[in-house]
Amino acid sequence: MLSPEPAKVSYYEKRKAVFPKVVSGPFRRFKWLMLVVTLGIYYLTPWLRWDRGPYAPDQAVLVDLANRRFYMFSIEIWPHEFYFVAGLLIMAGIGLFLITSAFGRAWCGYSCPQTIWTDLFQHVDRLIDGDRNAQLKLEAGPWNAAKLFKRGLKWSIYLAISFWTGGAWIMYFADAPTLTVDFWTGQAAPVAYATVAVLTATTFIFGGFMREQVCIYMCPWPRIQTAMLDEKSLIVTYKDWRGEQRGSVKAKERQPDVIGDCVDCNQCVAVCPTGYDIRNGPDIACITCGLCIDACDKVMVQLDRPRGLIDYATLEDCEHERAGGQRRSILKTALHWRTLAYFGVWAAIGAGLLFALGTRTRIDLSVAKDRNPPFMLLSNGEVRNDYTIKLRNMEARPRPMSVTLEGLPGAVMWTDEMGRESASRELQFTVAPDQTKPVRVYVVAPQGTEEEEFTFVLAARDREAGGDRAETRFDAPEEDHDE
Ligand code: SF4
Ligand code: SF4
């Protein structure tokens, strides 16, 4: 007998479009603030100017890939100082842990680019289609002229925002006004057009259409955060002991001991940008934006019931409150040992970077010794070793500097430019702004000098202090001890 055909199970769930309702309240106001501040910083920063004198670009924040420099206001980072960038990235990573430890998924709720652009596109939806009910009606309605017009207009605005977003990104990598002209006159590098095209497409798709699916299915950060959260972490939570059993106002009047505060009005779900019902408990789909708190508090105020049926609280606080205790303030909750530990590490790295930044020298020296031949024996018995030294001036102005010999008694040095006749123990140079000057240096030591270590010492010759040292070796023939 044939076995019955196995039932087909689909592991794919089709996206249910989310049409969040407009809401007002403190969390919504905070989201507005974050939207304006973060987008303002992103779009406007490349247009800020910063005077660094005639030898350096005047863009305040610039990743100058062609010249391998990173400018950030008065700070200029060279490739060999990449540890500053690495340090900042580590601080950003630990900063995310710190924020998560203190305020839960605040990054996801208020400042993640996916959240910000999704929020922006949802405002565009409301502007063109109207609020939630109008959007639902339009979505369900036929593709008539009005719907075609609205969709065309809305997607054109999406596209304009996406294009502006991609365009702003490339401005961080070249002088913004020049690149804008080059871009629109077809003279920019192909990589600039390709970058704008890719970022336009990703912003359009992720912010305009995929939205909460990026957070729920694609982004690894919610999974990492889930592992970091515990009963002491601030989350958006529904106080089921207070809200359940759900029922209407009339039902509560009839059975005040049975019916809870939740009137099942669904306002918390209607405003949620990911369409999640927080009454089902904490979930990866909740980005903790707090909009459901705004919505529910409004309902509670209208019904003359205490606010905070949905609240920003730790599970520990909820248990305490359930047992009849008082809620702790958010600040007190945020300040526990784990947060302080993250803050300590974050601040220590920051202090270390600031110290390194404040004490770094803006001139430096590197030395490469010729290995083949390691030395030359001159006809008068003197011994010569050859070196290539590199003098680096990391400031946007010419800098005079000197290189002297430390150790190697009796030795002198010269360069191709000065010749042997001007040989001395000190050489003087002027290095152009933001340049590295390679120089061939010939060091000659008296007859009988043996192999030994010595040091090239670099010193600034202008008002500003600074210098560097580079130890190296002087090779000499071994002495004949048989005589
Ligand atoms: S908004 Fe508040 S009262 Fe309304 S369904 Fe949500 S939790 Fe219940
Ligand atoms: S459940 Fe509430 S806090 Fe979570 S994403 Fe939705 S509206 Fe924001």
mmCIF file of C-alpha atoms in Angstrom, residues 51-58 64 67 69 71 76 393 395-399 431-435:
data_model
loop_
_atom_site.group_PDB
_atom_site.id
_atom_site.type_symbol
_atom_site.label_atom_id
_atom_site.label_comp_id
_atom_site.label_asym_id
_atom_site.label_seq_id
_atom_site.Cartn_x
_atom_site.Cartn_y
_atom_site.Cartn_z
ATOM 1 C CA ASP A 51 41.254 76.064 6.535
ATOM 2 C CA ARG A 52 44.516 74.087 6.607
ATOM 3 C CA GLY A 53 46.600 76.623 4.694
ATOM 4 C CA PRO A 54 47.619 76.575 1.037
ATOM 5 C CA TYR A 55 49.168 73.092 1.003
ATOM 6 C CA ALA A 56 46.260 70.926 2.155
ATOM 7 C CA PRO A 57 42.612 70.450 1.148
ATOM 8 C CA ASP A 58 40.048 72.657 2.882
ATOM 9 C CA ASP A 64 41.791 61.438 0.448
ATOM 10 C CA ASN A 67 47.115 60.916 -1.433
ATOM 11 C CA ARG A 69 45.337 60.792 3.947
ATOM 12 C CA TYR A 71 41.390 64.576 7.346
ATOM 13 C CA GLU A 76 45.314 64.560 9.726
ATOM 14 C CA ASN A 393 56.807 66.089 7.154
ATOM 15 C CA GLU A 395 52.243 69.148 8.407
ATOM 16 C CA ALA A 396 50.713 71.383 5.776
ATOM 17 C CA ARG A 397 53.740 73.719 5.706
ATOM 18 C CA PRO A 398 57.421 73.328 4.780
ATOM 19 C CA ARG A 399 59.546 72.236 7.737
ATOM 20 C CA VAL A 431 60.889 68.984 3.563
ATOM 21 C CA ALA A 432 57.900 70.165 1.547
ATOM 22 C CA PRO A 433 54.421 70.184 3.169
ATOM 23 C CA ASP A 434 52.784 66.802 3.565
ATOM 24 C CA GLN A 435 55.677 65.069 1.843
#
